[in-house]
Amino acid sequence: MNINIHIVEDSQDEAIDIYCHKDNQEKMQQVARELTEGRNKITCKKDDKTYQIRLEDVFYIETVDERLFIYCEDDVYENRMRLYEAEQLCNDALFFKASKSTIINIKKIAYMKPSLSGRFEIAMINGEKLIVSRRYVSDLKEKMKL
């Protein structure tokens, strides 16, 4: 099996073409679904309903009074896990720990700027503003390649 990866400009659409034998068609469709839908999901609740949220749709995760909240563009969900468990689940290039109680998706950051006392202020693409504590600023800079 050959795998070819071609880098495209940000303005171009990403695409995947799969060429397979008929016997492998079902398996390849499953692989394509996993790629497009995302394998990493987090189970959470809202209004007595349970949802599966893709991690790439999560803006940030925060603990408040020992409760874990998952913030998406327009909705807030709740989960019973601890922040360290969510951090392990989100342990990839998308997320970084911004404080003792917050994990942020770097793909959802609109801009950031230095704030008081060595902290950073982050504006998310939905307009929400978050603070990165001084302790985690170096992690942010490393993730953002600054």
XYZ file of N, CA, C and O in Angstrom:
584
model
N 0.845 -1.169 0.000
C 0.000 0.000 0.000
C 0.895 1.238 0.000
O 1.813 1.348 0.797
N 0.618 2.152 -0.878
C 1.351 3.411 -0.946
C 0.553 4.503 -0.236
O -0.665 4.559 -0.354
N 1.256 5.355 0.473
C 0.632 6.513 1.100
C 1.375 7.748 0.621
O 2.595 7.849 0.771
N 0.639 8.672 0.012
C 1.226 9.915 -0.483
C 0.554 11.084 0.218
O -0.674 11.158 0.279
N 1.358 11.983 0.751
C 0.826 13.177 1.409
C 1.354 14.387 0.650
O 2.554 14.522 0.427
N 0.433 15.256 0.266
C 0.784 16.474 -0.453
C 0.317 17.668 0.365
O -0.839 17.716 0.787
N 1.185 18.619 0.589
C 0.848 19.817 1.359
C 0.169 20.816 0.425
O 0.643 21.071 -0.679
N -0.970 21.376 0.881
C -1.699 22.374 0.092
C -1.714 23.692 0.856
O -1.486 23.739 2.065
N -1.987 24.759 0.151
C -2.086 26.077 0.763
C -3.299 26.116 1.688
O -4.261 25.365 1.507
N -3.269 27.026 2.673
C -4.390 27.154 3.607
C -5.694 27.503 2.901
O -6.772 27.162 3.368
N -5.599 28.172 1.768
C -6.801 28.577 1.035
C -7.432 27.415 0.254
O -8.574 27.514 -0.184
N -6.701 26.328 0.081
C -7.198 25.176 -0.669
C -7.894 24.190 0.265
O -7.571 24.082 1.449
N -8.848 23.451 -0.265
C -9.529 22.408 0.502
C -8.640 21.184 0.631
O -7.941 20.804 -0.317
N -8.682 20.560 1.797
C -7.981 19.305 1.976
C -8.847 18.196 1.388
O -10.072 18.293 1.390
N -8.203 17.149 0.880
C -8.948 16.051 0.256
C -8.209 14.740 0.462
O -6.989 14.716 0.599
N -8.969 13.677 0.490
C -8.408 12.330 0.564
C -9.044 11.499 -0.536
O -10.267 11.440 -0.647
N -8.220 10.878 -1.346
C -8.686 9.930 -2.357
C -8.186 8.553 -1.944
O -7.005 8.389 -1.642
N -9.078 7.588 -1.927
C -8.701 6.231 -1.527
C -8.913 5.302 -2.713
O -9.996 5.261 -3.296
N -7.878 4.575 -3.043
C -7.947 3.559 -4.089
C -7.740 2.215 -3.402
O -6.714 1.983 -2.778
N -8.744 1.341 -3.489
C -8.630 0.062 -2.792
C -9.249 -1.049 -3.626
O -10.003 -0.803 -4.560
N -8.949 -2.258 -3.233
C -9.562 -3.429 -3.853
C -10.984 -3.550 -3.325
O -11.301 -3.102 -2.211
N -11.834 -4.167 -4.110
C -13.240 -4.311 -3.741
C -13.407 -4.982 -2.375
O -14.267 -4.595 -1.585
N -12.550 -5.963 -2.078
C -12.628 -6.676 -0.803
C -12.373 -5.755 0.402
O -12.824 -6.043 1.508
N -11.654 -4.676 0.196
C -11.304 -3.754 1.291
C -12.187 -2.509 1.342
O -11.950 -1.626 2.161
N -13.186 -2.431 0.511
C -14.008 -1.224 0.416
C -14.656 -0.855 1.759
O -14.596 0.293 2.194
N -15.245 -1.821 2.432
C -15.920 -1.539 3.703
C -14.928 -1.058 4.763
O -15.201 -0.103 5.496
N -13.785 -1.694 4.824
C -12.755 -1.297 5.779
C -12.281 0.130 5.496
O -12.118 0.938 6.413
N -12.087 0.455 4.235
C -11.627 1.796 3.868
C -12.695 2.859 4.142
O -12.374 3.988 4.510
N -13.957 2.494 3.991
C -15.026 3.439 4.333
C -15.010 3.739 5.826
O -15.221 4.882 6.237
N -14.743 2.726 6.642
C -14.648 2.922 8.094
C -13.467 3.830 8.430
O -13.590 4.731 9.260
N -12.345 3.610 7.794
C -11.174 4.466 8.012
C -11.488 5.908 7.631
O -11.167 6.842 8.367
N -12.142 6.104 6.509
C -12.512 7.448 6.060
C -13.471 8.114 7.042
O -13.339 9.301 7.346
N -14.438 7.348 7.563
C -15.377 7.897 8.563
C -14.640 8.349 9.815
O -14.910 9.412 10.364
N -13.704 7.545 10.271
C -12.936 7.899 11.463
C -12.121 9.169 11.238
O -12.006 10.006 12.131
N -11.579 9.311 10.042
C -10.808 10.522 9.728
C -11.687 11.760 9.679
O -11.339 12.815 10.207
N -12.831 11.648 9.031
C -13.677 12.824 8.867
C -14.488 13.150 10.111
O -14.720 14.313 10.415
N -14.911 12.138 10.860
C -15.715 12.372 12.054
C -14.863 12.592 13.291
O -15.324 13.162 14.266
N -13.627 12.162 13.235
C -12.754 12.289 14.395
C -12.947 11.122 15.352
O -14.051 10.781 15.705
N -11.857 10.516 15.736
C -11.915 9.378 16.654
C -12.074 9.834 18.087
O -12.675 9.169 18.896
N -11.475 10.968 18.392
C -11.465 11.422 19.771
C -12.725 12.198 20.094
O -12.946 13.289 19.587
N -13.513 11.614 20.940
C -14.751 12.252 21.370
C -14.805 12.237 22.883
O -14.170 11.407 23.527
N -15.571 13.142 23.418
C -15.775 13.199 24.857
C -17.276 13.109 25.113
O -18.065 13.748 24.425
N -17.644 12.268 26.049
C -19.053 12.101 26.404
C -19.399 13.125 27.468
O -18.670 13.286 28.442
N -20.500 13.831 27.265
C -20.908 14.845 28.228
C -22.422 14.980 28.256
O -23.113 14.412 27.433
N -22.890 15.747 29.231
C -24.340 15.894 29.424
C -24.742 17.359 29.359
O -23.972 18.242 29.696
N -25.992 17.534 28.933
C -26.620 18.848 28.939
C -28.126 18.612 28.968
O -28.649 17.846 28.157
N -28.802 19.245 29.909
C -30.258 19.121 30.018
C -30.724 17.659 30.058
O -31.610 17.243 29.319
N -30.092 16.854 30.884
C -30.443 15.441 31.058
C -30.301 14.601 29.791
O -30.886 13.521 29.689
N -29.549 15.093 28.814
C -29.254 14.327 27.598
C -27.750 14.101 27.530
O -26.972 14.935 27.965
N -27.367 12.975 26.956
C -25.960 12.636 26.813
C -25.538 12.846 25.369
O -26.234 12.433 24.441
N -24.375 13.473 25.190
C -23.860 13.794 23.861
C -22.439 13.265 23.708
O -21.712 13.128 24.687
N -22.073 13.000 22.472
C -20.693 12.684 22.103
C -20.171 13.904 21.341
O -20.631 14.191 20.234
N -19.216 14.611 21.909
C -18.671 15.821 21.301
C -17.275 15.514 20.785
O -16.442 14.946 21.498
N -17.017 15.887 19.547
C -15.663 15.722 18.994
C -14.724 16.707 19.676
O -15.078 17.872 19.873
N -13.536 16.255 20.029
C -12.585 17.126 20.712
C -12.230 18.349 19.866
O -12.002 19.418 20.409
N -12.224 18.194 18.570
C -11.895 19.339 17.709
C -12.967 20.425 17.759
O -12.719 21.565 17.388
N -14.161 20.101 18.243
C -15.231 21.092 18.389
C -15.207 21.787 19.749
O -15.941 22.747 19.966
N -14.372 21.301 20.650
C -14.279 21.870 21.990
C -13.397 23.112 21.946
O -12.297 23.084 21.396
N -13.863 24.212 22.522
C -13.082 25.439 22.613
C -12.152 25.362 23.825
O -10.966 25.613 23.711
N -12.733 25.029 24.979
C -11.915 24.827 26.165
C -12.680 24.005 27.196
O -13.891 23.825 27.091
N -11.930 23.489 28.154
C -12.478 22.678 29.231
C -12.049 23.332 30.536
O -10.888 23.734 30.680
N -12.990 23.422 31.469
C -12.705 24.144 32.712
C -13.384 23.450 33.893
O -14.482 22.920 33.766
N -12.705 23.476 35.036
C -13.332 22.997 36.262
C -13.764 24.201 37.096
O -13.028 25.174 37.236
N -14.976 24.103 37.616
C -15.531 25.115 38.509
C -16.209 24.367 39.654
O -17.097 23.546 39.402
N -15.775 24.640 40.874
C -16.349 23.968 42.056
C -16.389 22.450 41.881
O -17.420 21.802 42.099
N -15.283 21.882 41.464
C -15.116 20.442 41.279
C -16.045 19.836 40.229
O -16.307 18.638 40.233
N -16.563 20.650 39.332
C -17.378 20.172 38.206
C -16.650 20.534 36.917
O -16.096 21.624 36.797
N -16.648 19.606 35.968
C -15.951 19.804 34.703
C -16.928 20.267 33.637
O -17.953 19.619 33.411
N -16.608 21.379 32.994
C -17.449 21.926 31.939
C -16.685 21.935 30.626
O -15.508 22.268 30.583
N -17.388 21.558 29.550
C -16.834 21.530 28.200
C -17.521 22.637 27.417
O -18.737 22.604 27.241
N -16.734 23.599 26.958
C -17.274 24.750 26.248
C -17.047 24.583 24.752
O -15.917 24.419 24.304
N -18.144 24.614 24.001
C -18.079 24.601 22.543
C -18.483 25.992 22.051
O -18.630 26.914 22.853
N -18.672 26.152 20.766
C -18.942 27.480 20.224
C -20.143 28.154 20.885
O -20.061 29.296 21.319
N -21.267 27.451 20.976
C -22.479 28.046 21.531
C -23.037 27.302 22.734
O -24.006 27.754 23.331
N -22.483 26.160 23.082
C -23.047 25.329 24.136
C -22.019 25.007 25.214
O -20.813 24.996 24.953
N -22.527 24.709 26.389
C -21.689 24.270 27.508
C -22.243 22.933 27.981
O -23.445 22.787 28.201
N -21.359 21.957 28.121
C -21.734 20.624 28.549
C -21.010 20.313 29.860
O -20.062 20.996 30.232
N -21.439 19.243 30.506
C -20.815 18.850 31.761
C -20.372 17.395 31.683
O -20.987 16.581 30.979
N -19.308 17.081 32.407
C -18.778 15.730 32.449
C -18.336 15.439 33.875
O -17.964 16.345 34.605
N -18.355 14.175 34.271
C -18.002 13.795 35.641
C -16.509 13.584 35.849
O -16.052 13.439 36.982
N -15.713 13.551 34.782
C -14.297 13.263 34.957
C -13.564 14.440 35.602
O -14.076 15.552 35.674
N -12.380 14.188 36.071
C -11.504 15.202 36.652
C -10.716 15.882 35.525
O -10.581 15.326 34.439
N -10.176 17.053 35.817
C -9.444 17.797 34.793
C -8.238 17.005 34.287
O -7.970 16.989 33.086
N -7.523 16.316 35.173
C -6.361 15.552 34.729
C -6.772 14.430 33.774
O -6.025 14.085 32.851
N -7.965 13.867 33.947
C -8.450 12.838 33.026
C -8.780 13.451 31.666
O -8.472 12.876 30.626
N -9.399 14.625 31.684
C -9.695 15.326 30.428
C -8.396 15.713 29.738
O -8.277 15.628 28.520
N -7.419 16.108 30.525
C -6.115 16.480 29.963
C -5.459 15.285 29.276
O -4.882 15.418 28.197
N -5.569 14.113 29.863
C -5.022 12.904 29.244
C -5.754 12.584 27.947
O -5.146 12.194 26.954
N -7.063 12.756 27.939
C -7.867 12.526 26.745
C -7.486 13.507 25.638
O -7.445 13.155 24.470
N -7.206 14.737 26.021
C -6.881 15.804 25.065
C -5.386 15.915 24.809
O -4.927 16.902 24.232
N -4.615 14.949 25.230
C -3.165 15.031 25.150
C -2.676 14.882 23.712
O -2.198 13.862 23.301
N -2.846 15.953 22.952
C -2.323 15.983 21.582
C -1.959 17.415 21.239
O -1.912 18.281 22.097
N -1.698 17.668 19.969
C -1.246 18.988 19.540
C -2.329 20.052 19.621
O -2.045 21.230 19.528
N -3.594 19.669 19.794
C -4.676 20.652 19.803
C -4.810 21.424 21.108
O -5.210 22.574 21.109
N -4.506 20.804 22.241
C -4.822 21.393 23.532
C -3.576 21.695 24.351
O -2.558 21.039 24.211
N -3.693 22.699 25.236
C -2.646 22.964 26.204
C -3.300 23.411 27.509
O -4.403 23.947 27.518
N -2.605 23.175 28.596
C -3.111 23.575 29.902
C -2.795 25.049 30.102
O -1.639 25.468 29.990
N -3.824 25.850 30.389
C -3.665 27.290 30.525
C -3.627 27.736 31.979
O -3.145 28.827 32.287
N -4.153 26.904 32.867
C -4.147 27.193 34.296
C -4.442 25.891 35.026
O -4.652 24.859 34.387
N -4.495 25.949 36.339
C -4.802 24.747 37.112
C -6.192 24.220 36.812
O -6.499 23.074 37.079
N -7.051 25.073 36.230
C -8.441 24.662 36.022
C -8.899 24.723 34.567
O -10.068 24.480 34.290
N -7.991 25.021 33.612
C -8.425 25.227 32.229
C -7.488 24.574 31.222
O -6.268 24.682 31.337
N -8.090 23.932 30.216
C -7.383 23.387 29.051
C -7.994 24.058 27.826
O -9.219 24.102 27.687
N -7.146 24.571 26.919
C -7.628 25.345 25.768
C -7.235 24.664 24.457
O -6.122 24.172 24.309
N -8.153 24.690 23.486
C -7.908 24.203 22.130
C -7.230 25.324 21.347
O -7.834 26.371 21.099
N -5.986 25.130 20.922
C -5.247 26.197 20.245
C -5.812 26.529 18.869
O -5.609 27.629 18.372
N -6.559 25.604 18.274
C -7.161 25.865 16.964
C -8.336 26.837 17.053
O -8.800 27.350 16.042
N -8.821 27.088 18.248
C -9.975 27.978 18.444
C -9.551 29.367 18.954
O -10.381 30.176 19.316
N -8.257 29.648 18.953
C -7.753 30.943 19.412
C -7.792 31.947 18.258
O -7.272 31.676 17.178
N -8.406 33.109 18.501
C -8.419 34.186 17.508
C -7.127 34.988 17.623
O -6.451 35.234 16.633
N -6.809 35.422 18.836
C -5.560 36.138 19.079
C -5.201 36.052 20.551
O -5.999 35.645 21.381
N -3.971 36.445 20.848
C -3.530 36.480 22.236
C -2.613 37.669 22.427
O -2.009 38.155 21.470
N -2.544 38.139 23.667
C -1.683 39.274 23.967
C -1.212 39.180 25.409
O -1.896 38.593 26.256
N -0.031 39.740 25.680
C 0.457 39.742 27.056
C -0.495 40.517 27.956
O -1.123 41.488 27.533
N -0.588 40.079 29.187
C -1.451 40.719 30.173
C -0.610 41.090 31.389
O 0.615 41.023 31.344
N -1.234 41.421 32.469
C -0.533 41.821 33.679
C 0.219 40.665 34.317
O -0.175 39.510 34.209
N 1.307 40.985 34.983
C 2.067 40.027 35.802
C 2.551 38.807 35.037
O 2.583 37.709 35.576
N 2.874 38.964 33.762
C 3.413 37.854 32.984
C 2.382 36.882 32.447
O 2.726 35.871 31.850
N 1.117 37.161 32.652
C 0.063 36.294 32.121
C -0.229 36.666 30.669
O 0.251 37.675 30.169
N -1.021 35.851 30.000
C -1.466 36.129 28.635
C -2.982 36.142 28.605
O -3.619 35.365 29.321
N -3.544 37.002 27.789
C -4.985 37.000 27.551
C -5.214 36.385 26.184
O -4.555 36.738 25.208
N -6.162 35.464 26.128
C -6.492 34.793 24.873
C -7.933 35.137 24.513
O -8.819 35.047 25.354
N -8.148 35.504 23.261
C -9.505 35.699 22.742
C -9.810 34.512 21.845
O -9.049 34.209 20.920
N -10.910 33.848 22.128
C -11.314 32.704 21.327
C -12.089 33.206 20.108
O -12.575 34.338 20.094
N -12.239 32.370 19.086
C -12.909 32.808 17.859
C -14.393 33.080 18.059
O -15.013 33.739 17.241
N -14.939 32.624 19.199
C -16.343 32.934 19.496
C -16.467 34.187 20.372
O -17.546 34.526 20.816
N -15.341 34.869 20.635
C -15.358 36.120 21.385
C -15.048 35.983 22.867
O -14.809 36.988 23.536
N -15.048 34.775 23.403
C -14.748 34.597 24.825
C -13.275 34.911 25.080
O -12.418 34.663 24.241
N -13.007 35.451 26.255
C -11.637 35.781 26.638
C -11.232 34.911 27.824
O -11.998 34.725 28.770
N -10.017 34.382 27.761
C -9.477 33.518 28.800
C -8.100 34.013 29.202
O -7.430 34.695 28.423
N -7.668 33.641 30.394
C -6.352 34.027 30.890
C -5.468 32.788 30.987
O -5.888 31.749 31.484
N -4.224 32.928 30.504
C -3.216 31.889 30.677
C -2.348 32.340 31.842
O -1.769 33.426 31.808
N -2.288 31.525 32.880
C -1.503 31.913 34.041
C -0.015 31.900 33.702
O 0.431 31.214 32.784
N 0.721 32.689 34.457
C 2.152 32.884 34.200
C 2.896 31.557 34.122
O 3.799 31.383 33.299
N 2.506 30.607 34.941
C 3.164 29.300 34.977
C 3.084 28.555 33.643
O 3.958 27.767 33.299
N 2.011 28.786 32.864
C 1.775 28.024 31.633
C 2.046 28.822 30.350
O 1.828 28.309 29.253
N 2.526 30.054 30.473
C 2.796 30.884 29.289
C 3.862 30.240 28.401
O 3.738 30.235 27.175
N 4.891 29.661 28.999
C 5.941 29.033 28.189
C 5.382 27.846 27.398
O 5.777 27.620 26.245
N 4.434 27.090 27.978
C 3.795 25.982 27.253
C 3.005 26.509 26.060
O 3.029 25.923 24.976
N 2.311 27.621 26.275
C 1.550 28.241 25.185
C 2.489 28.656 24.058
O 2.233 28.362 22.890
N 3.562 29.319 24.403
C 4.507 29.776 23.380
C 5.108 28.607 22.614
O 5.283 28.664 21.404
N 5.389 27.521 23.324
C 5.926 26.331 22.674
C 4.906 25.724 21.704
O 5.244 25.380 20.581
N 3.649 25.602 22.144
C 2.585 25.038 21.285
C 2.357 25.896 20.061
O 2.076 25.402 18.976
N 2.420 27.232 20.245
C 2.156 28.164 19.147
C 3.411 28.465 18.320
O 3.365 29.234 17.387
N 4.542 27.869 18.759
C 5.823 28.060 18.068
C 6.220 29.528 18.027
O 6.618 30.062 16.998
N 6.132 30.182 19.193
C 6.521 31.596 19.323
C 7.917 31.699 19.886
O 8.347 30.960 20.686
